[in-house]
Coordinates of C-alpha atoms in Angstrom, one line a residue:
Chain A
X173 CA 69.1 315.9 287.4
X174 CA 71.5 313.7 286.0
X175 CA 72.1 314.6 282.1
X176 CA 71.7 311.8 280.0
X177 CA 73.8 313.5 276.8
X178 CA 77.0 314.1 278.8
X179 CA 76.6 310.5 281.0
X180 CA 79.0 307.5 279.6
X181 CA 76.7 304.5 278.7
X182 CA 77.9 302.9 281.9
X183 CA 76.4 304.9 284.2
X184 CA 73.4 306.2 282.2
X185 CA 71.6 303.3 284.2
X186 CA 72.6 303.6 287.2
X187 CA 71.6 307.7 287.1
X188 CA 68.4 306.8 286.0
X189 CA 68.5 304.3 289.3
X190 CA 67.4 301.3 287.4
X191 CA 70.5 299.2 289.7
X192 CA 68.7 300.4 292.8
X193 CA 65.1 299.9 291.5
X194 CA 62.7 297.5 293.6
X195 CA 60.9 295.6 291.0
X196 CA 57.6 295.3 292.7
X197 CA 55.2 297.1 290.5
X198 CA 54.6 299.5 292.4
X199 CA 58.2 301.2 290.8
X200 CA 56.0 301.6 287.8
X201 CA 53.2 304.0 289.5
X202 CA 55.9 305.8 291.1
X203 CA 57.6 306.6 287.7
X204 CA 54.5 307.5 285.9
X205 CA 53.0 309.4 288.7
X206 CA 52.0 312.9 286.9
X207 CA 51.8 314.8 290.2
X208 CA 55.6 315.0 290.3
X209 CA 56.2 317.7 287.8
X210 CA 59.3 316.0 286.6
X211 CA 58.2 313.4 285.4
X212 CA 57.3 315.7 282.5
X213 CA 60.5 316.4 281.7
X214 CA 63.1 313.8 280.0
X215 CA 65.9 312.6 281.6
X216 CA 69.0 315.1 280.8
X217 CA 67.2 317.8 280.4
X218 CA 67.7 321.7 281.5
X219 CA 66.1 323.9 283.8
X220 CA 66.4 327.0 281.2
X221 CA 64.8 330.8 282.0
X222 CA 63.2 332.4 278.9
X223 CA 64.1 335.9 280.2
X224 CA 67.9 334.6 279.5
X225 CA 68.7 335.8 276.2
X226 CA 71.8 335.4 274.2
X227 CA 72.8 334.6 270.7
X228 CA 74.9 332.7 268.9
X229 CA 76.5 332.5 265.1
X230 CA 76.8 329.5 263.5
X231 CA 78.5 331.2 260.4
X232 CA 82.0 329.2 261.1
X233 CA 80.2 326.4 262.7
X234 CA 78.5 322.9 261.2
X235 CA 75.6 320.8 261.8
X236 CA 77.4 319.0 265.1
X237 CA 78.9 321.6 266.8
X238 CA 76.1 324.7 266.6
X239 CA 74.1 321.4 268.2
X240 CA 76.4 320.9 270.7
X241 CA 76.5 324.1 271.6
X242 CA 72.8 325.2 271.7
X243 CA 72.7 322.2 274.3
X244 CA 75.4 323.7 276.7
X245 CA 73.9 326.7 276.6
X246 CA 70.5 325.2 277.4
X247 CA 72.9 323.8 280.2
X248 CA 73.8 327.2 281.5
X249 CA 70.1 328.1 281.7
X250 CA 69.4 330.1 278.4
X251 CA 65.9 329.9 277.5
X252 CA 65.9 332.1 274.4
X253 CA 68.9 331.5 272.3
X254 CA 68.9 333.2 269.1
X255 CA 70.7 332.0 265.8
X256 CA 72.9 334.4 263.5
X257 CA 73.6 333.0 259.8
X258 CA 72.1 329.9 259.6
X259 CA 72.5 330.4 255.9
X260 CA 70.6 328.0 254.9
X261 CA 72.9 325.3 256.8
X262 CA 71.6 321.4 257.2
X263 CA 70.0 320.2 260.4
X264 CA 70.2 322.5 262.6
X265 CA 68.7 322.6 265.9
X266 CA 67.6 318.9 265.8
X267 CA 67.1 316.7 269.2
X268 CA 66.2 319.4 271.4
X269 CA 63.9 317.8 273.6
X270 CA 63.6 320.9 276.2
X271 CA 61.4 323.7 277.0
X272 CA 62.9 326.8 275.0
X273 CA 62.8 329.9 272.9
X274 CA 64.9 329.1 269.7
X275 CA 64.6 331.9 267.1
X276 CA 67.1 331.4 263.3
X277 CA 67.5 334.8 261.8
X278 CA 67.8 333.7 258.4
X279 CA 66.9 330.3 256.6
X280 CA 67.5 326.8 257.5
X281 CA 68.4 324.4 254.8
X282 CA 67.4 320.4 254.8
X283 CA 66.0 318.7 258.4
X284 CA 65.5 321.6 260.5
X285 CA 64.4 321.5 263.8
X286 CA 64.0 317.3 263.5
X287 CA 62.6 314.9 266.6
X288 CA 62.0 318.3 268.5
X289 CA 59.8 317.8 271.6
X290 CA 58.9 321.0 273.5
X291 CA 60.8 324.3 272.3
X292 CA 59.2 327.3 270.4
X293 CA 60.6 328.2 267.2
X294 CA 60.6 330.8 265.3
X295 CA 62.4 331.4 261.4
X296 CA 62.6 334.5 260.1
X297 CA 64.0 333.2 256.8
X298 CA 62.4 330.0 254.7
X299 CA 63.2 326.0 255.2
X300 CA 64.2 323.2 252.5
X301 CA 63.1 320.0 252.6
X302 CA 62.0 318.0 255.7
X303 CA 61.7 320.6 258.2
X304 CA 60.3 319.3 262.1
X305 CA 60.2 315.8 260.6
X306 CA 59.1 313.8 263.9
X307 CA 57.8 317.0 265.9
X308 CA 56.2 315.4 269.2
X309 CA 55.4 318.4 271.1
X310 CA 56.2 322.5 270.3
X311 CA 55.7 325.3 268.0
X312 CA 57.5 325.9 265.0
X313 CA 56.8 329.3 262.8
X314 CA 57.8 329.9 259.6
X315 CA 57.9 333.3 258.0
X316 CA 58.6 333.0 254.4
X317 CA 58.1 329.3 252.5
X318 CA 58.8 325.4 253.2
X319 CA 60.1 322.9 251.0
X320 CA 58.4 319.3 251.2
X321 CA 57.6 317.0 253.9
X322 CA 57.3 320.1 256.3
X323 CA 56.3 317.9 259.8
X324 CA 56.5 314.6 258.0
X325 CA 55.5 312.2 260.5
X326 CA 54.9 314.5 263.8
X327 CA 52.8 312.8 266.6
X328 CA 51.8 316.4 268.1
X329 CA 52.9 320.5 268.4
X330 CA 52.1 323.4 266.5
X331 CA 52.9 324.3 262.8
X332 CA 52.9 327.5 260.7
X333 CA 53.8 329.1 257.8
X334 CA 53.4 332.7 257.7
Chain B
X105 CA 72.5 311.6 244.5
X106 CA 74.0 314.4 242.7
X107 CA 74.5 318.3 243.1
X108 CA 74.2 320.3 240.6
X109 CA 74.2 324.2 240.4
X110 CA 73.9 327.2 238.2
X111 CA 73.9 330.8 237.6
X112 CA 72.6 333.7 235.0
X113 CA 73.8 337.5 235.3
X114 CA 71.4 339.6 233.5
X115 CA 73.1 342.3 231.4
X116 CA 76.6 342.1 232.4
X117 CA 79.3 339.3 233.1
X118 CA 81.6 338.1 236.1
X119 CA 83.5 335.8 237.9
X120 CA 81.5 333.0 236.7
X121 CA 84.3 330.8 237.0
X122 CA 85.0 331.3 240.8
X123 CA 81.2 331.6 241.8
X124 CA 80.8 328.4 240.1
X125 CA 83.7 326.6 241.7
X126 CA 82.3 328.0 245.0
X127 CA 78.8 327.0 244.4
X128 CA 79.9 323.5 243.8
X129 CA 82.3 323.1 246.5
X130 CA 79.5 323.5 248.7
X131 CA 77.3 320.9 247.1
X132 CA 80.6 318.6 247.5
X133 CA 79.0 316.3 250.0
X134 CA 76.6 315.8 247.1
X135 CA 78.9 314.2 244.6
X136 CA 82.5 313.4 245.1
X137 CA 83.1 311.4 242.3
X138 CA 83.8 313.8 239.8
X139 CA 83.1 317.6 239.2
X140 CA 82.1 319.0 235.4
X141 CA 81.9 322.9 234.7
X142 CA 80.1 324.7 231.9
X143 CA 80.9 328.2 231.5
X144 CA 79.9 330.9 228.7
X145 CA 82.9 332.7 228.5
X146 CA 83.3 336.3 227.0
X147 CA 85.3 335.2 224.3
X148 CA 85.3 337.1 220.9
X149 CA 82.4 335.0 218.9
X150 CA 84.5 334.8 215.9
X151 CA 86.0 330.9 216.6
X152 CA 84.6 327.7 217.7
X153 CA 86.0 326.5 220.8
X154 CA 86.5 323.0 220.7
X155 CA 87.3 321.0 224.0
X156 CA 87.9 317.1 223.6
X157 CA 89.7 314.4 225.3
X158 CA 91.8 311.7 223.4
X159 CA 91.5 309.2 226.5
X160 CA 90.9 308.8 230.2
X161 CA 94.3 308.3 232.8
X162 CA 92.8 309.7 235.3
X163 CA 93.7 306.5 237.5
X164 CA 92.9 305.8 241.1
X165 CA 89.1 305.7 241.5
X166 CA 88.1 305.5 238.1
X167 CA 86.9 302.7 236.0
X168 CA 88.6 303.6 232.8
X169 CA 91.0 301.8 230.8
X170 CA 94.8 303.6 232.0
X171 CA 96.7 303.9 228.4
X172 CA 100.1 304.7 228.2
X173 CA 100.7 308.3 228.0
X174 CA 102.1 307.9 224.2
X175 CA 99.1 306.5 222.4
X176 CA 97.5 310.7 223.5
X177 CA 100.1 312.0 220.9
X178 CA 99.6 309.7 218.2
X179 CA 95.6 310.6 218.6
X180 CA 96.6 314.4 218.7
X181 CA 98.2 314.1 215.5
X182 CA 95.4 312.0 213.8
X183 CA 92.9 314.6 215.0
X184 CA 94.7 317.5 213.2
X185 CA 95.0 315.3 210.5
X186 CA 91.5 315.6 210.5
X187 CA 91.1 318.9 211.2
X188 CA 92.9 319.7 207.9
X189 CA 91.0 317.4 205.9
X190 CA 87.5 319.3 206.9
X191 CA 89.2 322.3 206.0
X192 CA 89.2 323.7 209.8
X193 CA 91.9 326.3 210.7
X194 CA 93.2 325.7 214.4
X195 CA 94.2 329.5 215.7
X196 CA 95.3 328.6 219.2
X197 CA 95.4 325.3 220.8
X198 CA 96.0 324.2 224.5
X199 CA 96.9 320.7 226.1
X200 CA 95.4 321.2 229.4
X201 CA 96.2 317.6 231.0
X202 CA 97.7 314.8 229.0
X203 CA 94.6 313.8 227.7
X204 CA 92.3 316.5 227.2
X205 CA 92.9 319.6 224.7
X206 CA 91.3 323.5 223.9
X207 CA 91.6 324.0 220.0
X208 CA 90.0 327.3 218.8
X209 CA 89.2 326.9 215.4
X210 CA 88.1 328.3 212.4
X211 CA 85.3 326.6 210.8
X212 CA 81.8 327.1 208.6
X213 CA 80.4 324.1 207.5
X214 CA 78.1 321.6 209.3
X215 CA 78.8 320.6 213.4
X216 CA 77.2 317.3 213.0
X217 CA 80.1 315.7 210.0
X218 CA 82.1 317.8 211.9
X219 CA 82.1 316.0 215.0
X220 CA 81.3 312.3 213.2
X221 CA 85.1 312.6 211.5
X222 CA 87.1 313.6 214.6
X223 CA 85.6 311.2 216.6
X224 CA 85.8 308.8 214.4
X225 CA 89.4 308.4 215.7
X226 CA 89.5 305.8 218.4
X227 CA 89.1 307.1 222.2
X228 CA 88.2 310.5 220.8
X229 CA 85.7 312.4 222.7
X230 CA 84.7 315.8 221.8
X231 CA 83.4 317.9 224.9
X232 CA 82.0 320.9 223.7
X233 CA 81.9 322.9 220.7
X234 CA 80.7 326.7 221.1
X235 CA 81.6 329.9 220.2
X236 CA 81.5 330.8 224.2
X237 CA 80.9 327.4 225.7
X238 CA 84.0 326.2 227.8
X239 CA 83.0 322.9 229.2
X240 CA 85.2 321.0 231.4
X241 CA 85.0 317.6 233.3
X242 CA 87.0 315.3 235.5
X243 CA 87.7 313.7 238.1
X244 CA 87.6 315.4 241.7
X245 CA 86.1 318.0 244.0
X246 CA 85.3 321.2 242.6
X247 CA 88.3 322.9 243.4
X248 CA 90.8 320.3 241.9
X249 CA 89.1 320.7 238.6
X250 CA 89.2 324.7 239.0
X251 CA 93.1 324.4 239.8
X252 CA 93.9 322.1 237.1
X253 CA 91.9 323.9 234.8
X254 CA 92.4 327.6 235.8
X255 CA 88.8 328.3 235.5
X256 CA 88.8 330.7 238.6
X257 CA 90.2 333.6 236.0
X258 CA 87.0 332.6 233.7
X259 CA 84.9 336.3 232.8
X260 CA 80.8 334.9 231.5
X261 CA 77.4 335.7 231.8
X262 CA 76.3 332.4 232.9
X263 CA 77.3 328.8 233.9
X264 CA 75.9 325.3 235.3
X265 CA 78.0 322.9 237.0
X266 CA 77.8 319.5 238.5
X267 CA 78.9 317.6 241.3
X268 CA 78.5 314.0 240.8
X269 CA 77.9 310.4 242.5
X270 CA 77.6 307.7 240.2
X271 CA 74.9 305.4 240.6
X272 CA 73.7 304.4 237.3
X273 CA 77.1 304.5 235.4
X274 CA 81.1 304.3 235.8
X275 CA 83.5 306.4 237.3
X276 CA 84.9 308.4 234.7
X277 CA 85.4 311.2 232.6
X278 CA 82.7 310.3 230.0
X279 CA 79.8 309.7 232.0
X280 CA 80.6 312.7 234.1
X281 CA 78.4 315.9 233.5
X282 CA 77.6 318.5 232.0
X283 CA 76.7 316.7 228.5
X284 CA 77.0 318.9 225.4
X285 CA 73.9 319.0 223.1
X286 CA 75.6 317.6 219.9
X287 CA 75.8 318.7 217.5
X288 CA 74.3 322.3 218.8
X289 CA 77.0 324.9 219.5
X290 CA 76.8 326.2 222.8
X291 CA 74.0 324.0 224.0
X292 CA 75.2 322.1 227.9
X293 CA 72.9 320.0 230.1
X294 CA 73.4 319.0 233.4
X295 CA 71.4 316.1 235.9
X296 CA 70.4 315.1 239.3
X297 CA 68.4 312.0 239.6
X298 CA 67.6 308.8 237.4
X299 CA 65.5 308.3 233.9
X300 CA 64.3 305.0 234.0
X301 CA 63.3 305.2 230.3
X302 CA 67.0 305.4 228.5
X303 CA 67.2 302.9 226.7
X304 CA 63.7 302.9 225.0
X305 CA 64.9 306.7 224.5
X306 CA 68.0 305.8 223.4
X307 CA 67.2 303.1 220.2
X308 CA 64.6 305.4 219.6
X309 CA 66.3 308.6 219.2
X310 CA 69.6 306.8 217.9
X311 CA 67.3 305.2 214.8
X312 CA 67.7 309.1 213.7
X313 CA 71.0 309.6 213.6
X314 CA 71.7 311.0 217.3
X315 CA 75.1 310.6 218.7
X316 CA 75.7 308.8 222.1
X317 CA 79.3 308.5 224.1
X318 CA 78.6 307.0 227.4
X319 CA 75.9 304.9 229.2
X320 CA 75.0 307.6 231.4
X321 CA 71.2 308.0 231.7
X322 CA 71.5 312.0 232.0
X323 CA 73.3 312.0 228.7
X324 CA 69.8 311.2 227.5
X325 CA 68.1 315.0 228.1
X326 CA 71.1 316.3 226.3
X327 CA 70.2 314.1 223.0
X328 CA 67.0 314.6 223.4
X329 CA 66.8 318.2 223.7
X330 CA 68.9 318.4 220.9
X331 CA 66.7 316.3 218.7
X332 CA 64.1 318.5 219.4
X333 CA 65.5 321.5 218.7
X334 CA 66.6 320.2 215.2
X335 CA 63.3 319.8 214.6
X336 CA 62.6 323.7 214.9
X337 CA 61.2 323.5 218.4
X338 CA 63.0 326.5 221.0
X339 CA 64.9 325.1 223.9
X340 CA 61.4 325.9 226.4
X341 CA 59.3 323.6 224.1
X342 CA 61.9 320.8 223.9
X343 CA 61.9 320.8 228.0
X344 CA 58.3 321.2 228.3
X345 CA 57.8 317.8 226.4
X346 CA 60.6 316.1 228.4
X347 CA 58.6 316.2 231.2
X348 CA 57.0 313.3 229.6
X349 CA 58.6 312.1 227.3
X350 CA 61.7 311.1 229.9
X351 CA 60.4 308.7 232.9
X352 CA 62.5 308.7 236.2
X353 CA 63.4 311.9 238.8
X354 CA 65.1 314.7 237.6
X355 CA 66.0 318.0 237.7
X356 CA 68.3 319.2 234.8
X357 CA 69.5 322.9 233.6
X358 CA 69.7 323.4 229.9
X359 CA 72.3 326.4 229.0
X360 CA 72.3 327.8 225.8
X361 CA 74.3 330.8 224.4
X362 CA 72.2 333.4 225.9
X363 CA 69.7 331.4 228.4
X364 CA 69.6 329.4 231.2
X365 CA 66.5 327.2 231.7
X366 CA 65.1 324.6 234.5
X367 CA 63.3 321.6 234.6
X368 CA 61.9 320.0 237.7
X369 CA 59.6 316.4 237.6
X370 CA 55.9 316.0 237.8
X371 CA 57.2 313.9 241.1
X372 CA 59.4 316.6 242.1
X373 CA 61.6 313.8 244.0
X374 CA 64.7 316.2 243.1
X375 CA 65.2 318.9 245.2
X376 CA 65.9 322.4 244.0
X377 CA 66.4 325.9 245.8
X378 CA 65.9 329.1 243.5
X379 CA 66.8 332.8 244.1
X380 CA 65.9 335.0 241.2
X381 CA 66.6 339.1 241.2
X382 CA 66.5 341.6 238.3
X383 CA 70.4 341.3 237.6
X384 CA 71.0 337.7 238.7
X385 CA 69.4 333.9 239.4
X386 CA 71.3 331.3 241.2
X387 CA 70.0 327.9 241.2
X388 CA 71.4 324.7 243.1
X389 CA 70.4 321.2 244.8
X390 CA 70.8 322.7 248.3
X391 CA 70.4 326.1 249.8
X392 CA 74.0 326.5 250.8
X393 CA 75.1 326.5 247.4
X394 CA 73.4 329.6 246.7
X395 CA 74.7 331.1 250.2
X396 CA 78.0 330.4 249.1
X397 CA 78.3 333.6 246.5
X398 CA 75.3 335.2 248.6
X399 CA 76.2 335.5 252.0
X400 CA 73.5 338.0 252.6
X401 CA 70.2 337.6 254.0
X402 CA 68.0 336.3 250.7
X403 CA 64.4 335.2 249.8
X404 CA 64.6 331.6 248.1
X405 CA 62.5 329.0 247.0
X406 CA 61.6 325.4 245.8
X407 CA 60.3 325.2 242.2
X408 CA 57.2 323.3 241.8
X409 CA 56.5 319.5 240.1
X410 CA 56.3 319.8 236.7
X411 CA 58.1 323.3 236.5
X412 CA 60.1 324.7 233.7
X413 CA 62.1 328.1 233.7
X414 CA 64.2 329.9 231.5
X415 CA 65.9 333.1 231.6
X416 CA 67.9 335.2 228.7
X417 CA 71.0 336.8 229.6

């Protein structure tokens, strides 16, 4: 499947085979058509395991690159990734719009886990403000406290506070 | 948008100085306009500490008037002049940047005439006056302020800082936090958010004889804490009726010689992240603040609307 993050503009099109398309109406059925199972899944998304484990510390790391690097490891097949020190850092895990166990030992600090549509995850610590803003599908559990707007906005998924 | 941060040690003192600087580092994507400490140093008790400024170059970035550096030393000398004339005994004094100055004096009588006759000379600001308080303010990141002032050897119990961006006043050194409670020794305030009801406030509270330097709205929950603590109420009753008798968002600390105390909105539209323990209770905007001189795991959390806190040393 061709991944839509790492795809320049240019060919994000063409991967997604809108150049080749026959516009006849009937391309629409085809797209939607819910007995092929990927058309659950968005374009540029991973295939991950859950039974693949590993962890990572975002303790020297910002907002951007402990992103960036949850999605490669998605990319690599990890389906439970866990997260050292968060320390109560600012948007992390945001945009992950794949199937996956994503567990923060510690506390997240403003707009975690934004626009999130399909993991499962789990904080051991407590959330500021504006956690899972935007949620459309998922789980996310909390195990201490939440600041405001906890799931301001979400169009589906799972919430709870412990 | 501001940051602002701050920290009590129960029954002993430390670093406040370098946890402070720390703290506010962090909040530096907050506020990058200018950076104001208020420590309560271990100093002896037996002098005031005065801290005041005879001007503002503090050039690129800041919207006040650049002076030539000469017209600081003809101030100085006018200051002393009225130093003598109150009958004040300077013991040590200390000219930290061209324009601002640490006096520790000895002096009995009244704050309030105190203060009206040195700033009575033109451009004269006092900061601070306290027998602990060290405030300082100016333009900068937190750790440009710590350098030039060398606050990271500073020993207290307790200190707030600020972080500030400027939206409802200038850039510069006297609309920059923390505001001192004049005329109350030892009494610092700091601010995150707007008061829409300041200058109501202001005519109000200056009809009885209450002293205001800049056009900053926060400078208004330093006066009028002040006011009513002058009228015999303690610093928890004076920040229970702010919550309504200021209009706007905020949440402020108050500091006094021994206490720290918290005040949050009935909107709560000002975040705040709180970790208390027996022996010490860090406060600040955002959670990484605290994580900053706590690296451990720690249980936080947001105050409530409305909420007011204060802890003794």
């Amino acid at each position: 499947m061709a991944n839509l993050k790492t795809d320049q503009k240019k060919t994000k099109a063409q991967s997604m085979g809108m150049h080749t398309e026959v516009l006849t109406g009937k391309t629409q059925q085809k797209f939607f058509n819910p007995d092929e199972a990927e058309n659950f899944f968005y374009w540029g998304t991973h295939d991950v395991d859950f039974n693949k484990r590993t962890e990572l510390d975002v303790k020297d790391l910002d907002c951007k690159e402990a992103n960036r690097k949850i999605d490669s490891l998605m990319s690599e097949g990890y389906g439970t990734i866990v997260i050292k020190n968060p320390q109560g850092k600012h948007s992390l895990g945001v945009g992950i719009l794949n199937k996956l166990n994503l567990i923060f030992e510690g506390s997240l600090g403003y707009f975690g886990v934004g626009s999130i549509d399909g993991p499962i995850v789990r904080v051991n610590g407590r959330v500021g403000w504006s956690c899972a803003e935007n949620m459309m599908a998922g789980k996310v559990v909390i195990e201490k406290n939440a600041g405001s707007c906890f799931g301001a906005a979400i169009r589906g998924g799972f919430l709870l506070i412990l | 948008m501001c940051g602002i941060a701050g920290l009590i040690h129960r029954g002993k003192s430390s670093d406040v100085g370098k946890e402070l600087q720390s703290m506010l580092q962090a909040l530096k994507h907050r506020g990058p306009d200018s950076t104001g400490y208020a420590l309560y140093a271990d100093n002896d008790g037996q002098n005031f500490i005065m801290r005041f400024k005879v001007g503002e170059n503090v050039g690129e970035g800041s919207t006040s008037i650049n002076e030539d550096v000469s017209v600081y030393d003809t101030r100085k000398k006018m200051v002393d002049k009225k130093l003598s004339e109150l009958g004040a005994i300077i013991v040590k004094e200390e000219r930290l940047t061209p324009y601002s100055f640490r006096y520790e004096i000895k002096y009995d009588k009244d704050l309030m005439d105190f203060s009206k006759k040195i700033e009575s000379v033109e451009m004269v600001e006092i900061l601070s006056i306290g027998k602990s308080l060290e405030l300082i303010k100016d333009l900068g990141d937190a750790k440009t302020v710590c350098d030039r002032y060398e606050l990271n050897k500073v020993k207290g119990t307790h200190g707030i800082g600020h972080a500030r961006m400027a939206t409802e006043s200038g850039v510069d050194i006297k609309s920059a936090h923390p505001f001192w409670g004049y005329p109350f020794a030892d009494v610092s305030v700091v601010h995150n958010g707007q008061l829409t009801n300041y200058w109501n406030n202001r005519r109000a509270l200056e009809n009885k004889g209450m002293r205001f330097m800049s056009e900053c709205d926060s400078e208004l929950i330093a006066v009028f804490l002040a006011e009513k603590m002058r009228n015999g109420a303690t610093l928890e009753e004076g920040m229970k009726e702010s919550l309504t008798g200021l209009d706007g968002v905020f949440t402020y600390f108050v500091a006094t010689k021994d206490s720290l105390g918290m005040a949050k909105d009935t909107m709560a539209a000002k975040p705040l992240v709180l970790y208390e323990s027996d022996d010490l209770v860090a406060m600040g905007s955002e959670e990484i603040a605290i994580r900053s001189i706590l690296p451990q795991e720690i249980t936080t959390y947001d105050p409530f609307d409305g909420e007011v806190k204060v802890w003794q040393i």
